[in-house]
Short mmCIF file of C-alpha atoms in Angstrom, two decimals:
data_model
loop_
_atom_site.label_atom_id
_atom_site.label_comp_id
_atom_site.label_asym_id
_atom_site.label_seq_id
_atom_site.Cartn_x
_atom_site.Cartn_y
_atom_site.Cartn_z
CA MET W 201 0.00 0.00 0.00
CA LEU W 202 2.83 2.41 0.86
CA LYS W 203 4.43 1.71 -2.52
CA LEU W 204 1.17 2.50 -4.30
CA PHE W 205 0.83 5.70 -2.24
CA PHE W 206 4.19 7.08 -3.36
CA ARG W 207 3.49 6.11 -6.98
CA SER W 208 0.12 7.85 -6.90
CA LEU W 209 1.57 11.15 -5.65
CA PHE W 210 2.59 12.20 -9.17
CA SER W 211 0.78 9.59 -11.28
CA PRO W 212 -1.58 10.85 -14.03
CA ARG W 213 -5.24 11.72 -13.69
CA LEU W 214 -7.52 8.92 -14.84
CA TYR W 215 -10.56 9.99 -16.86
CA ARG W 216 -12.17 6.87 -18.24
CA LYS W 217 -11.85 3.16 -18.92
CA HIS W 218 -12.96 2.57 -22.48
CA ARG W 219 -15.99 0.34 -22.59
CA ASP W 220 -16.36 -2.98 -24.38
CA GLY W 221 -20.10 -3.07 -23.78
CA PRO W 222 -23.03 -0.76 -23.01
CA CYS W 223 -21.98 0.05 -19.43
CA ASP W 224 -20.78 3.53 -18.50
CA VAL W 225 -17.17 3.38 -17.34
CA LEU W 226 -16.43 7.05 -16.65
CA TYR W 227 -14.00 7.20 -13.76
CA ASN W 228 -15.42 8.85 -10.63
CA PRO W 229 -12.74 10.03 -8.18
CA ASN W 230 -13.64 10.16 -4.50
CA SER W 231 -13.88 13.41 -2.55
CA LEU W 232 -10.24 13.44 -1.42
CA GLU W 233 -8.92 13.07 -4.95
CA LYS W 234 -11.40 15.67 -6.27
CA TRP W 235 -10.29 18.21 -3.66
CA GLY W 236 -6.60 17.67 -4.35
CA ASP W 237 -7.11 17.88 -8.12
CA LEU W 238 -9.13 21.09 -7.79
CA VAL W 239 -6.39 22.89 -5.86
CA ILE W 240 -3.60 21.71 -8.19
CA LYS W 241 -5.64 22.59 -11.26
CA THR W 242 -6.33 26.09 -9.89
CA VAL W 243 -2.61 26.64 -9.25
CA ASN W 244 -1.84 25.55 -12.83
CA VAL W 245 -4.41 27.97 -14.27
CA VAL W 246 -3.01 30.88 -12.22
CA ALA W 247 0.56 29.98 -13.23
CA SER W 248 -0.45 29.82 -16.91
CA LEU W 249 -2.18 33.20 -16.81
CA SER W 250 0.77 34.71 -14.94
CA PHE W 251 3.19 33.58 -17.64
CA TYR W 252 1.18 35.06 -20.50
CA THR W 253 0.64 38.34 -18.66
CA SER W 254 4.20 38.49 -17.32
CA PRO W 255 5.07 41.84 -19.02
CA PHE W 256 2.21 43.55 -17.18
CA ILE W 257 3.04 41.76 -13.91
CA CYS W 258 6.67 42.89 -14.18
CA MET W 259 5.52 46.48 -14.71
CA TYR W 260 3.30 46.24 -11.61
CA VAL W 261 6.12 44.71 -9.53
CA TYR W 262 8.47 47.48 -10.65
CA ARG W 263 5.99 50.22 -9.75
CA LYS W 264 5.35 48.70 -6.32
CA GLY W 265 9.05 48.33 -5.64
CA PHE W 266 8.97 44.57 -5.09
CA TYR W 267 12.22 44.11 -7.00
CA THR W 268 14.30 44.86 -3.89
CA PHE W 269 15.44 42.09 -1.51
CA GLU W 270 13.65 43.69 1.45
CA LYS W 271 10.34 43.76 -0.40
CA LEU W 272 10.76 40.20 -1.64
CA GLN W 273 11.19 39.02 1.95
CA THR W 274 7.64 40.19 2.72
CA LEU W 275 6.34 37.65 0.17
CA ILE W 276 7.99 34.64 1.86
CA PRO W 277 5.00 33.81 4.14
CA GLU W 278 2.62 33.77 1.15
CA VAL W 279 4.99 31.50 -0.81
CA VAL W 280 5.31 29.11 2.15
CA VAL W 281 1.54 28.94 2.59
CA LEU W 282 1.06 28.24 -1.11
CA GLY W 283 3.74 25.51 -1.02
CA CYS W 284 2.11 23.84 1.99
CA LEU W 285 -1.28 23.98 0.32
CA VAL W 286 0.08 22.24 -2.80
CA ALA W 287 1.86 19.60 -0.69
CA VAL W 288 -1.27 18.84 1.35
CA SER W 289 -3.30 18.64 -1.88
CA LEU W 290 -0.86 16.10 -3.36
CA ILE W 291 -1.00 13.95 -0.21
CA MET W 292 -4.81 14.00 0.01
CA ARG W 293 -5.11 13.22 -3.70
CA ALA W 294 -2.75 10.24 -3.28
CA ILE W 295 -4.77 8.94 -0.31
CA GLY W 296 -7.95 9.23 -2.37
CA ARG W 297 -6.38 7.29 -5.23
CA VAL W 298 -5.01 4.34 -3.24
CA THR W 299 -8.41 3.90 -1.56
CA ASN W 300 -10.18 3.74 -4.95
CA PRO W 301 -10.11 0.18 -6.42
CA LYS W 302 -10.57 1.46 -9.99
CA TYR W 303 -7.57 3.75 -9.78
CA VAL W 304 -5.46 1.01 -8.16
CA GLU W 305 -6.33 -1.27 -11.08
CA PHE W 306 -5.22 1.42 -13.54
CA LEU W 307 -2.04 2.19 -11.59
CA LYS W 308 -1.01 -1.47 -11.66
CA ALA W 309 -1.51 -1.57 -15.45
CA LEU W 310 0.50 1.66 -15.82
CA THR W 311 3.44 0.38 -13.76
CA ASP W 312 3.49 -3.17 -15.17
CA THR W 313 6.42 -2.64 -17.54
CA ASN W 314 7.57 -6.27 -17.47
CA THR W 315 5.31 -7.19 -20.39
CA ASP W 316 6.37 -6.70 -24.01
CA PRO W 317 5.83 -3.15 -25.39
CA ALA W 318 2.94 -4.14 -27.70
CA SER W 319 0.97 -5.82 -24.90
CA TYR W 320 1.76 -2.97 -22.50
CA LEU W 321 0.47 -0.37 -24.96
CA GLN W 322 -2.64 -2.46 -25.66
CA SER W 323 -3.44 -2.66 -21.93
CA LEU W 324 -2.99 1.11 -21.51
CA ARG W 325 -5.25 1.87 -24.47
CA LYS W 326 -8.13 0.57 -22.38
CA TYR W 327 -7.82 3.75 -20.33
CA ASP W 328 -8.00 7.47 -20.95
CA PHE W 329 -5.59 9.38 -18.73
CA GLU W 330 -3.20 12.33 -18.72
CA PHE W 331 -1.05 12.10 -21.82
CA ASN W 332 2.30 12.98 -20.24
CA ASN W 333 2.53 9.41 -18.86
CA TRP W 334 1.64 7.77 -22.17
CA PRO W 335 4.42 5.55 -23.63
CA VAL W 336 6.14 6.74 -26.81
CA SER W 337 5.18 4.76 -29.92
CA TYR W 338 7.48 6.39 -32.46
CA THR W 339 10.57 8.60 -32.15
CA VAL W 340 12.13 10.78 -34.83
CA PRO W 341 15.94 11.03 -34.57
CA PRO W 342 16.73 14.20 -32.60
CA ILE W 343 18.26 17.30 -34.10
CA LYS W 344 20.41 19.91 -32.41
CA ARG W 345 18.33 22.82 -31.21
CA SER W 346 19.56 26.30 -32.03
CA THR W 347 20.45 28.39 -29.01
CA TRP W 348 19.07 31.88 -28.51
CA LEU W 349 22.43 33.39 -29.48
CA GLU W 350 22.57 31.28 -32.66
CA VAL W 351 19.07 32.36 -33.70
CA ASN W 352 19.77 36.03 -32.82
CA PRO W 353 16.28 37.53 -33.13
CA PHE W 354 17.76 40.99 -33.71
CA SER W 355 19.79 40.04 -36.79
CA GLN W 356 16.91 40.73 -39.19
CA CYS W 357 14.10 43.23 -39.25
CA SER W 358 10.96 43.55 -41.36
CA GLN W 359 11.68 47.30 -41.51
CA PRO W 360 15.39 47.47 -42.49
CA ASP W 361 15.10 51.14 -43.49
CA LEU W 362 14.27 52.23 -39.96
CA PRO W 363 17.07 54.04 -38.13
CA THR W 364 18.82 52.00 -35.44
CA TYR W 365 17.29 53.90 -32.53
CA LYS W 366 13.82 52.90 -33.80
CA ARG W 367 14.66 49.44 -35.17
CA ILE W 368 16.19 48.01 -31.96
CA PRO W 369 13.22 48.93 -29.70
CA LEU W 370 10.84 47.53 -32.36
CA GLN W 371 12.70 44.21 -32.45
CA LEU W 372 12.89 44.04 -28.66
CA LEU W 373 9.18 44.76 -28.28
CA ALA W 374 8.35 42.18 -30.96
CA PHE W 375 10.50 39.56 -29.20
CA VAL W 376 8.79 40.14 -25.84
CA ALA W 377 5.30 40.21 -27.36
CA ALA W 378 5.85 37.06 -29.44
CA HIS W 379 7.20 35.05 -26.52
CA THR W 380 4.49 36.05 -24.05
CA PHE W 381 1.03 36.66 -25.49
CA GLY W 382 1.69 37.06 -29.25
CA MET W 383 1.92 33.39 -30.26
CA ARG W 384 -1.02 32.59 -27.99
CA LEU W 385 -3.16 35.03 -29.92
CA ILE W 386 -2.21 33.18 -33.11
CA TYR W 387 -2.60 29.74 -31.46
CA PRO W 388 -5.14 30.23 -28.62
CA GLY W 389 -5.69 26.47 -28.46
CA ALA W 390 -2.39 26.24 -26.55
CA LEU W 391 -3.76 28.24 -23.61
CA TYR W 392 -4.17 26.05 -20.54
CA ILE W 393 -7.38 27.83 -19.57
CA ILE W 394 -8.99 26.95 -22.94
CA VAL W 395 -7.85 23.32 -22.81
CA SER W 396 -9.12 23.09 -19.23
CA SER W 397 -12.54 24.49 -20.18
CA LEU W 398 -12.86 22.05 -23.10
CA TRP W 399 -11.44 18.89 -21.52
CA LYS W 400 -14.86 17.22 -21.08
CA PHE W 401 -15.63 17.71 -24.77
CA LEU W 402 -12.16 16.45 -25.67
CA LEU W 403 -12.75 13.37 -23.50
CA ILE W 404 -16.11 12.69 -25.14
CA GLY W 405 -14.60 13.08 -28.61
CA ARG W 406 -11.65 10.82 -27.78
CA SER W 407 -13.97 8.20 -26.33
CA GLN W 408 -16.11 8.27 -29.47
CA LEU W 409 -13.05 7.85 -31.69
CA VAL W 410 -11.83 4.87 -29.64
CA GLU W 411 -15.11 3.15 -28.81
CA THR W 412 -17.12 3.83 -31.99
CA PHE W 413 -14.44 3.94 -34.68
CA GLY W 414 -11.73 1.77 -33.11
CA GLY W 415 -9.21 4.61 -32.85
CA LEU W 416 -5.68 3.95 -31.61
CA ARG W 417 -4.02 6.70 -29.59
CA ALA W 418 -0.25 7.11 -29.81
CA LYS W 419 2.49 9.45 -28.62
CA LEU W 420 5.14 10.56 -31.12
CA ARG W 421 8.47 12.13 -30.17
CA THR W 422 9.52 14.85 -32.63
CA ALA W 423 13.03 15.76 -33.73
CA ASP W 424 13.03 18.71 -31.31
CA GLY W 425 11.87 16.59 -28.36
CA ASN W 426 8.15 17.43 -28.24
CA SER W 427 5.48 14.80 -27.62
CA ILE W 428 2.61 14.81 -30.14
CA ASP W 429 -0.79 13.32 -29.31
CA THR W 430 -2.23 11.37 -32.26
CA MET W 431 -5.27 9.25 -33.06
CA PHE W 432 -5.39 6.70 -35.88
CA VAL W 433 -8.58 5.17 -37.29
CA ASP W 434 -7.87 2.21 -39.58
CA LYS W 435 -10.41 1.55 -42.35
CA ARG W 436 -8.22 -0.66 -44.55
CA LEU W 437 -10.26 -3.79 -43.84
CA SER W 438 -13.70 -2.20 -43.64
CA SER W 439 -13.95 0.28 -46.53
CA ASP W 440 -13.07 0.48 -50.22
CA ARG W 441 -11.46 3.86 -49.53
CA GLY W 442 -9.58 2.66 -46.46
CA ASN W 443 -6.27 2.17 -48.26
CA THR W 444 -6.02 5.95 -48.54
CA LEU W 445 -4.86 7.67 -45.37
CA VAL W 446 -6.06 11.22 -44.67
CA VAL W 447 -3.70 13.13 -42.36
CA CYS W 448 -5.67 15.92 -40.68
CA SER W 449 -4.15 19.20 -39.47
CA GLU W 450 -6.43 21.24 -37.22
CA GLY W 451 -6.93 25.00 -36.88
CA ASN W 452 -5.51 27.34 -34.27
CA SER W 453 -8.20 26.39 -31.74
CA GLY W 454 -8.85 22.90 -33.07
CA TYR W 455 -8.17 19.51 -31.54
CA TYR W 456 -8.44 16.14 -33.23
CA GLU W 457 -10.97 15.04 -30.58
CA ILE W 458 -13.56 17.56 -31.81
CA GLY W 459 -12.09 18.48 -35.18
CA ILE W 460 -12.04 17.71 -38.87
CA MET W 461 -11.04 14.04 -38.75
CA PHE W 462 -14.67 12.96 -38.32
CA THR W 463 -15.39 14.06 -41.90
CA PRO W 464 -12.97 11.66 -43.67
CA ILE W 465 -13.83 8.90 -41.16
CA ARG W 466 -17.50 9.07 -42.14
CA ALA W 467 -16.40 9.17 -45.78
CA GLY W 468 -14.74 5.78 -45.34
CA TYR W 469 -11.05 6.77 -45.34
CA SER W 470 -8.34 5.75 -42.89
CA VAL W 471 -7.54 8.85 -40.84
CA LEU W 472 -4.65 10.09 -38.71
CA GLY W 473 -5.35 13.11 -36.51
CA TRP W 474 -2.93 14.97 -34.26
CA ASN W 475 -2.75 17.97 -31.95
CA HIS W 476 -0.46 20.96 -32.44
CA PRO W 477 2.50 21.43 -30.05
CA GLY W 478 1.14 22.76 -26.77
CA PHE W 479 -2.45 21.71 -27.60
CA ALA W 480 -4.18 19.34 -25.12
CA GLY W 481 -1.80 16.38 -24.60
CA SER W 482 0.90 17.56 -27.01
CA THR W 483 3.90 19.32 -25.48
CA GLY W 484 5.90 22.28 -26.76
CA LYS W 485 4.88 25.73 -27.93
CA PRO W 486 3.40 26.45 -31.35
CA SER W 487 5.89 28.09 -33.71
CA PRO W 488 6.76 27.50 -37.38
CA SER W 489 9.75 25.25 -36.58
CA GLN W 490 7.91 23.16 -33.97
CA GLU W 491 4.88 22.88 -36.25
CA GLN W 492 7.09 21.63 -39.07
CA ASN W 493 8.78 19.05 -36.84
CA ALA W 494 5.39 17.91 -35.55
CA ILE W 495 3.84 17.22 -38.97
CA ASP W 496 7.09 15.58 -40.10
CA ALA W 497 6.87 13.17 -37.14
CA VAL W 498 3.24 12.43 -38.02
CA MET W 499 4.18 11.67 -41.62
CA GLN W 500 7.10 9.43 -40.63
CA TYR W 501 4.83 7.58 -38.20
CA ALA W 502 2.23 7.05 -40.94
CA ILE W 503 4.84 5.71 -43.37
CA ASN W 504 7.23 3.77 -41.14
CA LYS W 505 4.90 2.53 -38.39
CA LEU W 506 1.39 2.39 -39.85
CA GLY W 507 2.64 1.10 -43.21
CA PHE W 508 1.10 3.58 -45.65
CA LYS W 509 2.88 4.52 -48.87
CA VAL W 510 3.49 8.23 -49.47
CA GLU W 511 1.41 8.10 -52.66
CA ASP W 512 -1.56 6.79 -50.64
CA ILE W 513 -1.60 9.75 -48.23
CA VAL W 514 -3.89 12.77 -48.59
CA LEU W 515 -3.08 15.91 -46.57
CA PHE W 516 -6.14 17.69 -45.19
CA GLY W 517 -5.57 21.05 -43.48
CA TRP W 518 -8.22 23.31 -41.99
CA SER W 519 -7.60 27.02 -41.33
CA ILE W 520 -4.09 27.53 -39.91
CA GLY W 521 -3.57 23.77 -40.28
CA GLY W 522 -3.17 24.49 -43.97
CA TYR W 523 0.38 25.60 -43.11
CA ASN W 524 1.24 22.15 -41.72
CA ALA W 525 -0.47 20.33 -44.58
CA THR W 526 1.31 22.44 -47.21
CA PHE W 527 4.68 21.98 -45.52
CA ALA W 528 4.14 18.21 -45.51
CA ALA W 529 3.16 18.29 -49.21
CA VAL W 530 6.36 20.16 -50.07
CA THR W 531 8.46 17.81 -47.90
CA TYR W 532 6.74 14.68 -49.27
CA PRO W 533 5.92 15.76 -52.86
CA ASP W 534 4.60 12.32 -53.89
CA VAL W 535 1.53 12.50 -51.64
CA LYS W 536 -1.77 11.71 -53.31
CA ALA W 537 -3.31 15.17 -52.89
CA LEU W 538 -3.50 18.32 -50.78
CA LEU W 539 -6.88 19.59 -49.55
CA LEU W 540 -7.00 22.98 -47.83
CA ASP W 541 -10.21 24.00 -46.07
CA ALA W 542 -10.86 27.63 -45.02
CA THR W 543 -7.16 28.40 -45.43
CA PHE W 544 -5.46 31.73 -46.13
CA ASP W 545 -2.54 32.77 -48.29
CA ASP W 546 -0.54 34.70 -45.66
CA ILE W 547 -1.34 35.31 -42.01
CA LEU W 548 0.01 38.87 -42.00
CA PRO W 549 -3.01 40.64 -43.60
CA ILE W 550 -5.38 38.76 -41.27
CA ALA W 551 -3.32 39.65 -38.18
CA GLN W 552 -3.07 43.32 -39.17
CA ASN W 553 -6.81 43.39 -39.85
CA GLN W 554 -7.51 42.30 -36.26
CA MET W 555 -5.24 44.89 -34.66
CA PRO W 556 -5.32 48.72 -34.51
CA GLN W 557 -3.82 50.37 -37.57
CA SER W 558 -1.20 52.03 -35.37
CA TRP W 559 0.16 48.55 -34.52
CA ALA W 560 0.76 47.60 -38.17
CA ILE W 561 4.56 47.85 -38.06
CA LEU W 562 4.82 45.92 -34.79
CA VAL W 563 2.46 43.19 -36.04
CA GLU W 564 4.52 42.82 -39.22
CA GLU W 565 7.73 42.51 -37.21
CA ILE W 566 6.19 39.81 -34.97
CA ILE W 567 4.78 37.84 -37.90
CA ARG W 568 7.80 38.00 -40.18
CA SER W 569 10.27 37.24 -37.38
CA TYR W 570 8.40 34.62 -35.33
CA ALA W 571 5.24 33.42 -37.11
CA ASP W 572 5.82 33.75 -40.84
CA LEU W 573 2.98 31.49 -41.98
CA ASN W 574 3.09 32.32 -45.69
CA ILE W 575 1.22 29.39 -47.26
CA SER W 576 1.01 30.72 -50.82
CA GLU W 577 4.78 31.15 -50.99
CA MET W 578 5.32 27.57 -49.83
CA LEU W 579 2.57 26.14 -52.05
CA GLN W 580 4.49 27.20 -55.15
CA LYS W 581 6.94 24.33 -54.48
CA TYR W 582 4.23 21.63 -54.57
CA LYS W 583 3.22 20.38 -58.03
CA GLY W 584 0.64 17.72 -57.12
CA PRO W 585 -3.19 17.87 -56.98
CA VAL W 586 -4.44 20.66 -54.72
CA CYS W 587 -7.87 22.08 -53.92
CA LEU W 588 -9.11 24.83 -51.59
CA VAL W 589 -12.54 24.84 -49.95
CA ARG W 590 -13.71 28.44 -49.59
CA ARG W 591 -16.31 29.20 -46.92
CA ASN W 592 -18.54 31.90 -48.40
CA ASN W 593 -19.63 33.17 -44.96
CA ASP W 594 -16.20 32.88 -43.37
CA GLU W 595 -15.91 35.33 -40.49
CA VAL W 596 -12.21 34.58 -39.86
CA ILE W 597 -10.51 34.40 -43.26
CA CYS W 598 -12.55 37.26 -44.78
CA LEU W 599 -11.13 40.68 -43.99
CA ARG W 600 -14.70 42.01 -44.08
CA GLN W 601 -17.33 39.59 -42.82
CA GLY W 602 -19.91 38.68 -45.43
CA LEU W 603 -17.84 40.02 -48.34
CA VAL W 604 -16.57 36.97 -50.22
CA HIS W 605 -14.19 39.02 -52.37
CA THR W 606 -12.15 39.79 -49.20
CA ASN W 607 -11.63 36.08 -48.44
CA ARG W 608 -7.87 35.45 -48.26
CA GLY W 609 -8.42 32.05 -49.80
CA ASN W 610 -9.00 33.91 -53.08
CA ASN W 611 -5.44 35.20 -52.94
CA LEU W 612 -4.14 31.69 -52.27
CA VAL W 613 -5.86 30.20 -55.34
CA LYS W 614 -4.97 33.19 -57.47
CA LYS W 615 -1.28 32.88 -56.57
CA LEU W 616 -1.43 29.13 -57.19
CA ILE W 617 -2.82 29.61 -60.70
CA GLU W 618 -0.32 32.38 -61.49
CA THR W 619 2.70 30.30 -60.50
CA ARG W 620 1.52 26.90 -61.74
CA TYR W 621 0.22 28.01 -65.15
CA THR W 622 3.01 30.28 -66.32
CA ASN W 623 1.73 30.42 -69.91
CA LEU W 624 -1.28 32.55 -68.96
CA SER W 625 -1.36 36.01 -70.50
CA LYS W 626 -1.85 39.23 -68.55
CA GLU W 627 -5.44 39.40 -69.79
CA GLU W 628 -6.12 35.87 -68.53
CA LEU W 629 -4.54 36.64 -65.16
CA ALA W 630 -6.86 39.63 -64.92
CA LEU W 631 -9.78 37.26 -65.54
CA VAL W 632 -8.60 35.10 -62.62
CA ASP W 633 -8.85 38.13 -60.33
CA LYS W 634 -12.27 38.98 -61.78
CA TYR W 635 -13.93 35.57 -61.58
CA ILE W 636 -12.46 34.32 -58.33
CA ARG W 637 -14.40 37.02 -56.48
CA LEU W 638 -17.71 35.56 -57.62
CA PHE W 639 -19.82 32.92 -55.91
CA GLY W 640 -19.65 29.42 -57.39
CA PRO W 641 -23.22 29.43 -58.81
CA HIS W 642 -22.47 32.72 -60.62
CA ARG W 643 -19.37 31.21 -62.21
CA ALA W 644 -21.37 28.10 -63.17
CA LEU W 645 -23.94 30.29 -64.94
CA LEU W 646 -21.16 32.04 -66.86
CA GLN W 647 -19.67 28.70 -67.91
CA ALA W 648 -23.03 27.64 -69.30
CA ARG W 649 -23.17 30.73 -71.50
CA ASP W 650 -21.44 31.36 -74.80
CA ILE W 651 -18.43 33.28 -73.48
CA GLY W 652 -14.91 33.63 -74.79
CA GLU W 653 -12.38 30.81 -74.84
CA SER W 654 -10.12 32.56 -72.35
CA ASP W 655 -13.03 33.06 -69.97
CA GLN W 656 -13.95 29.37 -70.14
CA LYS W 657 -10.34 28.39 -69.58
CA ILE W 658 -10.00 30.53 -66.45
CA LEU W 659 -13.35 29.44 -65.03
CA LYS W 660 -12.30 25.79 -65.39
CA LEU W 661 -8.99 26.45 -63.64
CA ILE W 662 -10.75 28.14 -60.73
CA SER W 663 -13.28 25.28 -60.45
CA LYS W 664 -10.42 22.78 -60.55
CA HIS W 665 -8.58 24.32 -57.60
CA MET W 666 -11.43 25.80 -55.55
CA GLN W 667 -14.67 24.34 -54.21
CA GLU W 668 -17.17 26.24 -52.07
CA LEU W 669 -19.18 25.69 -48.92
CA ASN W 670 -22.03 27.99 -47.94
CA GLY W 671 -21.13 28.16 -44.29
CA THR W 672 -19.04 29.85 -41.63
CA HIS W 673 -15.44 29.12 -40.68
CA CYS W 674 -16.07 26.40 -38.11
CA ILE W 675 -18.94 24.27 -39.43
CA PRO W 676 -17.81 20.74 -40.39
CA LEU W 677 -17.21 19.98 -44.04
CA PRO W 678 -19.94 17.48 -45.07
CA HIS W 679 -18.45 14.07 -45.79
CA GLU W 680 -20.44 13.86 -49.06
CA GLN W 681 -18.68 16.99 -50.30
CA PHE W 682 -15.36 15.61 -49.08
CA ILE W 683 -15.88 12.50 -51.22
CA ASN W 684 -16.75 14.62 -54.27
CA ILE W 685 -13.64 16.76 -53.82
CA MET W 686 -11.47 13.68 -53.41
CA ASN W 687 -12.89 12.18 -56.60
CA SER W 688 -12.17 15.39 -58.53
CA LEU W 689 -8.61 15.51 -57.15
CA MET W 690 -7.99 11.94 -58.28
CA GLU W 691 -8.98 12.93 -61.82
CA ASP W 692 -6.10 15.44 -62.03
#
C-alpha cells in the first residue's frame, strides 16, 4: 500500500476506462482526490495566466518596488503557505487514489512494464488518462536545437530602413510580445485555460473515436523533443477507400478530438489526426519550426509505423492547419493530394486586420520574425493535386465579414494559378482576379453561357482548384462533399 501511495503522488489523472459493452465506465474520483485535483488545477491555471501576462506583472512589480530584496522578503510567508497547500493537496489526492479500487487497477496496469511493449500499450489503451505518462510509440531522430544566441532575433528586421534607434526597440518589443502573449493570440488552443474548459468535450470526442471507430491513440516524439498526441482510425479492412490515409491538421483552436477528422472517417477513409505542439496532450509551444517538426513526425509515423505509402496519403488542413499540410506536401511531394479548407494565403493581412492600424509595423515585425505562416509562398513548391474549400460566410478568413471578395483564400488560389500556369497572358490573369471574387453558382452560370475561350479556360482552372461551402469558418465539411472533392482531385 505504501508503494502505491508514493506512486500515486505524481501519477496521471484517470478519466475513463474505455468500454467494451453498453456500461458507462467514466472514472469517478472520490472526494479526497477531487479536492486535491481542484487545488492543483487552480494553481496551474493561475501559473499559466501569470506567464502570459508576465510583461504587465513585471511592470506592476516594478511600480510597487517589489524588485528589492527587502520587499521580496515580505512575500515569503505567502509563498510558504502556497507551497504547503500544494503539498497537502498532493497527499490528500494520493490517499484518495489508493483507496479507490478502480484507480489502483489502472495504476497497476500503468506500472506493469515487465510485459512486451505491444501488450503494455494495448493494456494502456483501455484507459483514458493524462497524456504525459503515455508511452512513446514512435521517435524521430533528434536534431540539435539552435540556441538563442545562434538564432539572434535581432539580426533581421521587417523594416530594415528604420534608423537604429527605432529598429532596436521595435525588435525588442516584438521579441517580448511574441514570446508572451503574441503566439497565444495566433494559437489560442495552446492556452491552458482553454484546454481546461474544453477537456470534457475532448474526453467525449476521444472516447467516441476509440469506442465507436476503433481509434488507436499514440504518442510521437519529434526531432526537437516534443510529444505529439495522435489518433489513428484504420479503415483498410472495412472500406473500399480505407487504403487511402487522410492526415488531418487542425486549426488554431482545433483539436483532433472535436475536429475535422470525423469528416474523412464518415467518408470511409483511414484517418490520422494529431494535436499541435502545446495543444491538449501535445507538449511544446506552437511556432513555425515546432509545427514543421510535428507534422514531419506524423508523416514518418504514418509511413514507417502504420505502413502507408506516401502516394496513398492525402493531406487535409483546416484554417491555420493548412500551413502544416502544405509543408508536408512540399516535404513529401509524392503525396496523393492536398486539400485545404478555409485556409489563407498569408497570415500577416489577417493579423493586421484584427489589430489597430497604429500597430501595423509591430504586427509585421512579430509575424515576419516569429510566425511567418506564408502558405502561398510555400505552395508554389508543390506540383501535385491541390484544392481549396472556400467558406462563403467565413468570419475569420474574410477581412470584411460577409464580403466573399475579401476572403484570403481567393489570394491563395490566385497565386497558385499564377505560378503553376506560367503560360497565362496578362489578360487571362486579370480574368482570374475577376472571376475568383464571384460565388460558385455565378461562375457556373457564366460557364453555361457562350463566353470567350479565355473566360472558359480561367473558369475551369478556378473550379479545378477551388470548391465552395455555404457556411461559416467552423462548421464541419460534409463528408459527401469531401468525397466529391477527393474524386475530382484523383482525376487530375
